[in-house]
C-alpha atoms as a PDB file:
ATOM      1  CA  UNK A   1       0.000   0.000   0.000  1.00  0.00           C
ATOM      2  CA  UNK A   2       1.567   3.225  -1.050  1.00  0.00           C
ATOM      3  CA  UNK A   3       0.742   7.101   0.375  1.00  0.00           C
ATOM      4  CA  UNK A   4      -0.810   9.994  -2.045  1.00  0.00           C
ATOM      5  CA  UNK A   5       3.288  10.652  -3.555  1.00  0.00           C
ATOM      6  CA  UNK A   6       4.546   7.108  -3.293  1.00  0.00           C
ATOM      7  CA  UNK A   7       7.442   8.200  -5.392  1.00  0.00           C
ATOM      8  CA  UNK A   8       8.436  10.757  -2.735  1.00  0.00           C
ATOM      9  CA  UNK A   9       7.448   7.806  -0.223  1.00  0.00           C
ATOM     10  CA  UNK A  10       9.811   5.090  -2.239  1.00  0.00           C
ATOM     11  CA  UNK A  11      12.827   7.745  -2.413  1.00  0.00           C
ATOM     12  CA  UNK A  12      12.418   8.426   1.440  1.00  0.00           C
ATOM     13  CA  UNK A  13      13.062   4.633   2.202  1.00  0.00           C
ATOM     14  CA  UNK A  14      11.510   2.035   5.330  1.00  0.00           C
ATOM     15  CA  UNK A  15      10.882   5.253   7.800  1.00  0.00           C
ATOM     16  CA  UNK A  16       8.247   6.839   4.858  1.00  0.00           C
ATOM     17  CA  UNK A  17       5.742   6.075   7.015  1.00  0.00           C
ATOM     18  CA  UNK A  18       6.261   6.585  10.063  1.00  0.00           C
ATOM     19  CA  UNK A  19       3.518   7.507  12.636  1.00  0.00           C
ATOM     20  CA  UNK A  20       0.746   6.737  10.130  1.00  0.00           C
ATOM     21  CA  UNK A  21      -2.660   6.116  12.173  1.00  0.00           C
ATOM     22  CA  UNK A  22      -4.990   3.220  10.990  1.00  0.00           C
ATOM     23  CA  UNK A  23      -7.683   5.422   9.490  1.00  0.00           C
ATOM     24  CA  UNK A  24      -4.565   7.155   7.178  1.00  0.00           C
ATOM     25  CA  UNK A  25      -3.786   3.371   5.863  1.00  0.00           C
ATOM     26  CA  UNK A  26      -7.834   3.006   4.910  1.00  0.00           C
ATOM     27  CA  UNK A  27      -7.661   6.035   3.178  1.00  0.00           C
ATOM     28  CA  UNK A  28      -4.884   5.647   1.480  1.00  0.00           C
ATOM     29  CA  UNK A  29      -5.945   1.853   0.671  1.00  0.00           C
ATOM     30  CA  UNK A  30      -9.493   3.008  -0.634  1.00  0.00           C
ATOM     31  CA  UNK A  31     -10.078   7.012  -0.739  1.00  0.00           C
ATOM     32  CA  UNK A  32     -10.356   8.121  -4.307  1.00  0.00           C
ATOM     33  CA  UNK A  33      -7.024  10.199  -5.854  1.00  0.00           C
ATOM     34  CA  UNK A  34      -4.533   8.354  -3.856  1.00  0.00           C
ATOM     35  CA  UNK A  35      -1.698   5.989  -5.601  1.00  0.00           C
ATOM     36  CA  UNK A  36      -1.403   2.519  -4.810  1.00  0.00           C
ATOM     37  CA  UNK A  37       1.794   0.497  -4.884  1.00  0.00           C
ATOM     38  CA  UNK A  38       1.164  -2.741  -6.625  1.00  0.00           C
ATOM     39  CA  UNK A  39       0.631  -5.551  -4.183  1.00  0.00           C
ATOM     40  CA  UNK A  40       3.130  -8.219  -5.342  1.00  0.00           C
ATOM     41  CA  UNK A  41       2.763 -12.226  -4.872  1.00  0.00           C
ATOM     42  CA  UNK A  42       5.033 -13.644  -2.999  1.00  0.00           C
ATOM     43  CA  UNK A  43       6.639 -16.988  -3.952  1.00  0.00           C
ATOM     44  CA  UNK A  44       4.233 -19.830  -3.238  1.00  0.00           C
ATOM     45  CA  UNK A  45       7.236 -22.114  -1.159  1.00  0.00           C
ATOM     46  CA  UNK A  46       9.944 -21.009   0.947  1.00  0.00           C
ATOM     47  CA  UNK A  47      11.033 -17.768   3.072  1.00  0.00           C
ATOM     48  CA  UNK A  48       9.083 -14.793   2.073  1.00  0.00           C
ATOM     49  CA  UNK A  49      10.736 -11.477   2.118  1.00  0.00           C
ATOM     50  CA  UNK A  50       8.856  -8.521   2.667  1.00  0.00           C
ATOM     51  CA  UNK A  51      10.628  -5.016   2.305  1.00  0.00           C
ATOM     52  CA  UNK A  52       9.114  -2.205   4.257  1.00  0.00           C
ATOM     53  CA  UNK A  53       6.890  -0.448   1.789  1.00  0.00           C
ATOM     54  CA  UNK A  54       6.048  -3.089  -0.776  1.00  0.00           C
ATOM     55  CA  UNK A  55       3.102  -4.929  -0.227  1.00  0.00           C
ATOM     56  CA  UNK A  56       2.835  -8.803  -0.345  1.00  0.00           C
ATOM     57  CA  UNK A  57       0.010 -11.252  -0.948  1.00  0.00           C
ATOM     58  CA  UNK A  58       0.681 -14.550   1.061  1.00  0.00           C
ATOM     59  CA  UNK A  59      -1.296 -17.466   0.291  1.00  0.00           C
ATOM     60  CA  UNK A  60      -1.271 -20.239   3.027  1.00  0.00           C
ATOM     61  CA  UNK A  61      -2.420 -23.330   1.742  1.00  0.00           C
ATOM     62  CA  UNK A  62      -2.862 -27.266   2.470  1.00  0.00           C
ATOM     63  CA  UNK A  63       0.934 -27.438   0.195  1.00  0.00           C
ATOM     64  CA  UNK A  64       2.500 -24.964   3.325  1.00  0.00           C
ATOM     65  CA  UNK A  65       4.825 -26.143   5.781  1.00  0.00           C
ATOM     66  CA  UNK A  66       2.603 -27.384   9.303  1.00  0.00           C
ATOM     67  CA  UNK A  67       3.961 -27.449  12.742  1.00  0.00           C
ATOM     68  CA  UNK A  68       2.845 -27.300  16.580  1.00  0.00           C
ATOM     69  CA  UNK A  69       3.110 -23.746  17.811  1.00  0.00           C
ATOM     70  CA  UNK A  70       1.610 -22.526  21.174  1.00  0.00           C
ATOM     71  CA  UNK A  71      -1.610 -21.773  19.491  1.00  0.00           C
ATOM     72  CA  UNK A  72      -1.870 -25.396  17.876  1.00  0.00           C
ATOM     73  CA  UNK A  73      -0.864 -26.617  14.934  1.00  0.00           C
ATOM     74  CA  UNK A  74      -1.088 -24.520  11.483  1.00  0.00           C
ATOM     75  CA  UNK A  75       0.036 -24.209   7.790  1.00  0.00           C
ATOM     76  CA  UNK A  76       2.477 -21.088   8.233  1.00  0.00           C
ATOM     77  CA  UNK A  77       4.832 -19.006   6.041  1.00  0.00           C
ATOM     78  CA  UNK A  78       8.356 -17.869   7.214  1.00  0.00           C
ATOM     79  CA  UNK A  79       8.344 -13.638   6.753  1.00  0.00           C
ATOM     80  CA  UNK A  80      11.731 -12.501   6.542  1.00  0.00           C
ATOM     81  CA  UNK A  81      12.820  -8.908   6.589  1.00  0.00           C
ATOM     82  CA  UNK A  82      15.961  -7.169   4.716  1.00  0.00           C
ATOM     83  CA  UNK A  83      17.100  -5.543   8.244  1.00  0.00           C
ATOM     84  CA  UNK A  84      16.012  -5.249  12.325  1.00  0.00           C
ATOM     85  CA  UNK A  85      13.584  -3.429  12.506  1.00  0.00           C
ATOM     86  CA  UNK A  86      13.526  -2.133  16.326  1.00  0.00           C
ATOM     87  CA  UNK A  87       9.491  -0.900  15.818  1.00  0.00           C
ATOM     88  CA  UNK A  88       7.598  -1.587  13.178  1.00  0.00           C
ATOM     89  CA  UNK A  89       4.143  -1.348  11.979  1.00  0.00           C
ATOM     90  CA  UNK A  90       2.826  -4.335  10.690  1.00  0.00           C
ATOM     91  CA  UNK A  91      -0.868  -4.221   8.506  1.00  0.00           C
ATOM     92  CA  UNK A  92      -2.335  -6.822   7.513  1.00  0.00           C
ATOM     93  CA  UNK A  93      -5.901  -7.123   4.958  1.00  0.00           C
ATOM     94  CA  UNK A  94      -7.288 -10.776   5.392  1.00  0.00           C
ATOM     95  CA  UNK A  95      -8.687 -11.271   2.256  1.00  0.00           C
ATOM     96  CA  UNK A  96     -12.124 -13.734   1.504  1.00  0.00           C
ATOM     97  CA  UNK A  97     -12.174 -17.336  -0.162  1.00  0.00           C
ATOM     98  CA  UNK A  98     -14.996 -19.277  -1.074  1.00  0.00           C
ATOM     99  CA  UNK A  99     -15.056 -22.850  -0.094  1.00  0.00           C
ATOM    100  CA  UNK A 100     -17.618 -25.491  -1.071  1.00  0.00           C
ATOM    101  CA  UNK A 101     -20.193 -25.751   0.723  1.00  0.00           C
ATOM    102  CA  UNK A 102     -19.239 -23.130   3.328  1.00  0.00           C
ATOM    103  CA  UNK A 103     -19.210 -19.795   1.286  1.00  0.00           C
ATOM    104  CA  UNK A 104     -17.226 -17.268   2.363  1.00  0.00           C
ATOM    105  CA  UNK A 105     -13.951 -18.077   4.834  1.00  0.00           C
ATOM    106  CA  UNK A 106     -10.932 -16.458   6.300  1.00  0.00           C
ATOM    107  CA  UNK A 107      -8.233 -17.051   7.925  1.00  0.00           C
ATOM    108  CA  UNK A 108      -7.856 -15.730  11.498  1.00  0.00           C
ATOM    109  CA  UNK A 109      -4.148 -14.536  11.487  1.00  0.00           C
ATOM    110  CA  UNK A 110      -1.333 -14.795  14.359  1.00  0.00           C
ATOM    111  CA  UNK A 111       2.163 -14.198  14.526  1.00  0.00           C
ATOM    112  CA  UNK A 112       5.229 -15.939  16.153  1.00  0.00           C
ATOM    113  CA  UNK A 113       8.115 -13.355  15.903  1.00  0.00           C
ATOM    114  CA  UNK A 114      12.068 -15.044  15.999  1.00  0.00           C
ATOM    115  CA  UNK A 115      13.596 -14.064  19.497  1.00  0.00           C
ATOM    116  CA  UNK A 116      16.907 -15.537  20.261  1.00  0.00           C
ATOM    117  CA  UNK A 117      18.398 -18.210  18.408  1.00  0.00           C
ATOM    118  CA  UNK A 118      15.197 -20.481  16.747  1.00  0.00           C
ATOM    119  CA  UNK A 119      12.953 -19.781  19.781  1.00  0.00           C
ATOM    120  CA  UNK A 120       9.597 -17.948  18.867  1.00  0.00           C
ATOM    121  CA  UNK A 121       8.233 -15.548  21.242  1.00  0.00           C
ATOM    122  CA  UNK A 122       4.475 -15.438  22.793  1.00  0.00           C
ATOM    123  CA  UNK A 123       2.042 -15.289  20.054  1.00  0.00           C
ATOM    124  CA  UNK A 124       0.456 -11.771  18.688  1.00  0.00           C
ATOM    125  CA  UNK A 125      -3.200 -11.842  17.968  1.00  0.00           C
ATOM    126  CA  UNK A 126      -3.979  -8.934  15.401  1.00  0.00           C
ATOM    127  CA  UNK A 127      -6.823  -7.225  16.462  1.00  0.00           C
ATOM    128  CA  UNK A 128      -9.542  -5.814  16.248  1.00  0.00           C
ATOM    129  CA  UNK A 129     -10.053  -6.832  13.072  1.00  0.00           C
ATOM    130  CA  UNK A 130     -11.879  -4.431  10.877  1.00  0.00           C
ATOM    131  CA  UNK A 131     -14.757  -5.741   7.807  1.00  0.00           C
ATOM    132  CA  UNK A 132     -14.298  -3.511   4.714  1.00  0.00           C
ATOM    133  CA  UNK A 133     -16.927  -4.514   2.162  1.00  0.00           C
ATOM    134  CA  UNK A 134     -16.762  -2.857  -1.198  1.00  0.00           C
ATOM    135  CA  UNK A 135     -18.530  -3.179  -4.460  1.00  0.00           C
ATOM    136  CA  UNK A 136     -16.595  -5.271  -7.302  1.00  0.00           C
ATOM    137  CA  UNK A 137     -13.853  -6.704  -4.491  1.00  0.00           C
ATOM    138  CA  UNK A 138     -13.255  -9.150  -2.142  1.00  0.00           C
ATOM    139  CA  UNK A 139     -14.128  -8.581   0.788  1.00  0.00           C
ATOM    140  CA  UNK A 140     -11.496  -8.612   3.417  1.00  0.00           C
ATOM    141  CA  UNK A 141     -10.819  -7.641   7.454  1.00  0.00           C
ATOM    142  CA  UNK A 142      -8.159  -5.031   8.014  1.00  0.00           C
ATOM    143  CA  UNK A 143      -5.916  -4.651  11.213  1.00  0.00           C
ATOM    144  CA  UNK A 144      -2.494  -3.401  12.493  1.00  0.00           C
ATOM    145  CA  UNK A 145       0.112  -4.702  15.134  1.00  0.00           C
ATOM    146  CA  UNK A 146       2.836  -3.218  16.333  1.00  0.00           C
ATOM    147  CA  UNK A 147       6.420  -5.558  16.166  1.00  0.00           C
ATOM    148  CA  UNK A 148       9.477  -4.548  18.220  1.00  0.00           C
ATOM    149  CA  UNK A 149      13.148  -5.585  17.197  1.00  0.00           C
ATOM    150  CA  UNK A 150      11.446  -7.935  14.212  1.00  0.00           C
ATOM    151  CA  UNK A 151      13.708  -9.291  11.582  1.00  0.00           C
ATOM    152  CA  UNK A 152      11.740 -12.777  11.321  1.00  0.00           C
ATOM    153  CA  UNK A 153       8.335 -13.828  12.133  1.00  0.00           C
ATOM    154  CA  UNK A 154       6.028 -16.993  11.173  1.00  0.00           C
ATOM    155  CA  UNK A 155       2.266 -15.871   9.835  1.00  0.00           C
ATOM    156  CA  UNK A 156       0.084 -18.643  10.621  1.00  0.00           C
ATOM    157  CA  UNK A 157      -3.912 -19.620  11.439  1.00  0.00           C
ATOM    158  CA  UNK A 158      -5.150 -19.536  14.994  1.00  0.00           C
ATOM    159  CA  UNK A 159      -5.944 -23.202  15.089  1.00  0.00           C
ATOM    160  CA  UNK A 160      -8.173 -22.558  18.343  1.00  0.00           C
ATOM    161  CA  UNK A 161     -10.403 -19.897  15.863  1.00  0.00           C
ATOM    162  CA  UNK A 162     -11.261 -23.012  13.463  1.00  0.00           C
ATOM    163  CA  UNK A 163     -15.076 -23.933  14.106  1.00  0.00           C
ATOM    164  CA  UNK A 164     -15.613 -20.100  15.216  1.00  0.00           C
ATOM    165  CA  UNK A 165     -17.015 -17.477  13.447  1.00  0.00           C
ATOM    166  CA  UNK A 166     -15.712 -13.728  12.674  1.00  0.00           C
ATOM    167  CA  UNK A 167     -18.872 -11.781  13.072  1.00  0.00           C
ATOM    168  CA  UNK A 168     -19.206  -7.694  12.668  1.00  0.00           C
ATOM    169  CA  UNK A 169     -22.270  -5.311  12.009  1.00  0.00           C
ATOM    170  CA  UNK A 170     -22.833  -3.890   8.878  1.00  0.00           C
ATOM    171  CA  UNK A 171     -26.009  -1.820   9.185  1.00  0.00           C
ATOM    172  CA  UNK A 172     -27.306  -1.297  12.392  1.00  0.00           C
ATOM    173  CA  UNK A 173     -30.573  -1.119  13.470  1.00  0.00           C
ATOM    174  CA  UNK A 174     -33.565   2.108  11.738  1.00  0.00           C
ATOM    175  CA  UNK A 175     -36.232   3.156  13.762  1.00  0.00           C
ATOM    176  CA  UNK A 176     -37.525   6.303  12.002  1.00  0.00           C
ATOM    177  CA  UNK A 177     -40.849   8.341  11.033  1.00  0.00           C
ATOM    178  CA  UNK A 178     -42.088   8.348   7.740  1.00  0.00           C
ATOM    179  CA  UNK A 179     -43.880  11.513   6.177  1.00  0.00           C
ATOM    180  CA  UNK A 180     -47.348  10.207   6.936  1.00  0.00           C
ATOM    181  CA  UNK A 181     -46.381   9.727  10.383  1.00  0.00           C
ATOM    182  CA  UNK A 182     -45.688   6.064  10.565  1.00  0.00           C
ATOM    183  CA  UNK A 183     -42.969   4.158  11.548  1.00  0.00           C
ATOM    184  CA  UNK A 184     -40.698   2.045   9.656  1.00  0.00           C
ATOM    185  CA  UNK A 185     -38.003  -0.429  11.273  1.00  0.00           C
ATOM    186  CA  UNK A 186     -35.256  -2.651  10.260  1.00  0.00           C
ATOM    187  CA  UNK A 187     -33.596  -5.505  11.815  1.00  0.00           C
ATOM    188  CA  UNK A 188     -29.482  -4.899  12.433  1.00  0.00           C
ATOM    189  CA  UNK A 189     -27.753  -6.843   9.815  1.00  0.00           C
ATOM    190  CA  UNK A 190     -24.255  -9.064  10.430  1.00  0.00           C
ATOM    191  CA  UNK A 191     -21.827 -10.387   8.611  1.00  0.00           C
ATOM    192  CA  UNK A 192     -20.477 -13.752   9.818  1.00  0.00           C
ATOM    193  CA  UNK A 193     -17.477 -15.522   8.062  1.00  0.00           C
ATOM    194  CA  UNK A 194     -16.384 -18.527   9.391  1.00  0.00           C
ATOM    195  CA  UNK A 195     -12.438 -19.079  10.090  1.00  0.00           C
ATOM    196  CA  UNK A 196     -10.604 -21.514   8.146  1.00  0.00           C
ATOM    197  CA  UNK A 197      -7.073 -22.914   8.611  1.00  0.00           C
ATOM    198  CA  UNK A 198      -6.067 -21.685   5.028  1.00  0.00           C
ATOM    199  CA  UNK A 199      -6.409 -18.383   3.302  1.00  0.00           C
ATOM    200  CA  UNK A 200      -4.901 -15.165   2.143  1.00  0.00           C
ATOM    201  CA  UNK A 201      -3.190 -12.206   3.748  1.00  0.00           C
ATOM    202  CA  UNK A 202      -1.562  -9.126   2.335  1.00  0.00           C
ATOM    203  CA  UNK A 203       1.160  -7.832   4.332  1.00  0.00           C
ATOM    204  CA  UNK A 204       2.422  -4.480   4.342  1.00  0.00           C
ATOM    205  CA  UNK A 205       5.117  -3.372   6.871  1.00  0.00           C
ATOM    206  CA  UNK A 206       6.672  -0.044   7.918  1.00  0.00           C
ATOM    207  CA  UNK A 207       9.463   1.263  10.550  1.00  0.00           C
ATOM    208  CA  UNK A 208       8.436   3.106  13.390  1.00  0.00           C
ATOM    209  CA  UNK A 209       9.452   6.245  15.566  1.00  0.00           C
ATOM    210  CA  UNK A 210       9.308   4.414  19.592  1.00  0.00           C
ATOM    211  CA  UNK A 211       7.656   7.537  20.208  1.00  0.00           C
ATOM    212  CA  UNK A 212       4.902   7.382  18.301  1.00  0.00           C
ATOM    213  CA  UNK A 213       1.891   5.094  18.603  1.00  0.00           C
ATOM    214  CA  UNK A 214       1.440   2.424  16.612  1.00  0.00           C
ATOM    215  CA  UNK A 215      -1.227   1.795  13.506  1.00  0.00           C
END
């Protein structure tokens, strides 16, 4: 995902976006007159690097490595990152499959950053997780973690999700008078997509100033 001048963004290097809120990233994802960078696929086997400012899609599938991790055992990808980064931004847009006889799916993300030696550390859930529907697009859920002193991390499934159920409101609930003086009502409406163990996720990191917040 790339801001309004990603050339000016691209020349500035990793630290281009630093102390970008969460609502900047939307806009800049989906607000009309901005530039995009091209969201690239990453290689479908192997380590995965991601360089701060270029957007990856990541597929997990049944053909990706499995192991145990604290969170039970997933499909994962190995992320790998050109340099430390001491504080980073990390967003993340969970896109929608279809799967027979289920409909739509995703994949309920965590991450296992590398601490010393091959040890992972404790697990980071990303959340909240944020529905974006849009006409003529996948839907997909957006959301933003912060990483400290990252140079490798594993994206996997939350294997305790599987069975469960993302669920968000997408129109709440009208009470309102009509001109002839009656009322008219509607029920809230709510999207529910079930999690799977497989799915996609495009990954888009960024340094970050310690003194600023996070996404």
């Amino acid at each position: 995902m790339a801001c309004t001048a990603w050339t000016t963004v691209a020349a500035a290097g990793p630290i281009g976006f630093v102390g970008e809120t969460f609502h900047d990233w939307k806009e800049r994802l989906f607000g009309k007159g901005h530039r995009v960078a091209e969201v690239v696929d990453a290689a479908p086997s192997g380590p995965i690097v991601l360089t701060p400012g270029q957007p990856l899609r990541v597929r997990i599938d049944a053909r990706a490595p499995q192991r145990e991790f604290a969170k039970g055992s997933s499909h994962y990808r190995e992320i790998v990152l050109p340099q430390t980064l001491a504080h980073a931004s990390l967003r993340l847009q969970v896109v929608t499959q279809r799967q027979h006889g289920i409909g739509n799916t995703v994949l309920k993300p965590l991450l296992y950053v590398h601490g010393e030696g091959d040890t992972l550390r404790d697990p980071v859930a990303v959340k909240p997780l944020h529905l974006d529907i849009r006409p003529f697009r996948k839907s997909r859920l957006l959301g933003c973690v912060r990483l400290d002193d990252v140079r490798r991390f594993i994206l996997a499934a939350d294997a305790g999700a599987i069975g469960k159920s993302y669920e968000a409101e997408v129109r709440d609930a009208v009470k309102a008078p009509t001109a002839s003086g009656f009322y008219y009502t509607t029920d809230t409406i709510k999207a529910r997509l079930p999690y799977a163990g497989t799915g996609t996720v495009i990954l888009d990191i960024s340094a970050e100033d310690s003194s600023k917040p996070a996404c």
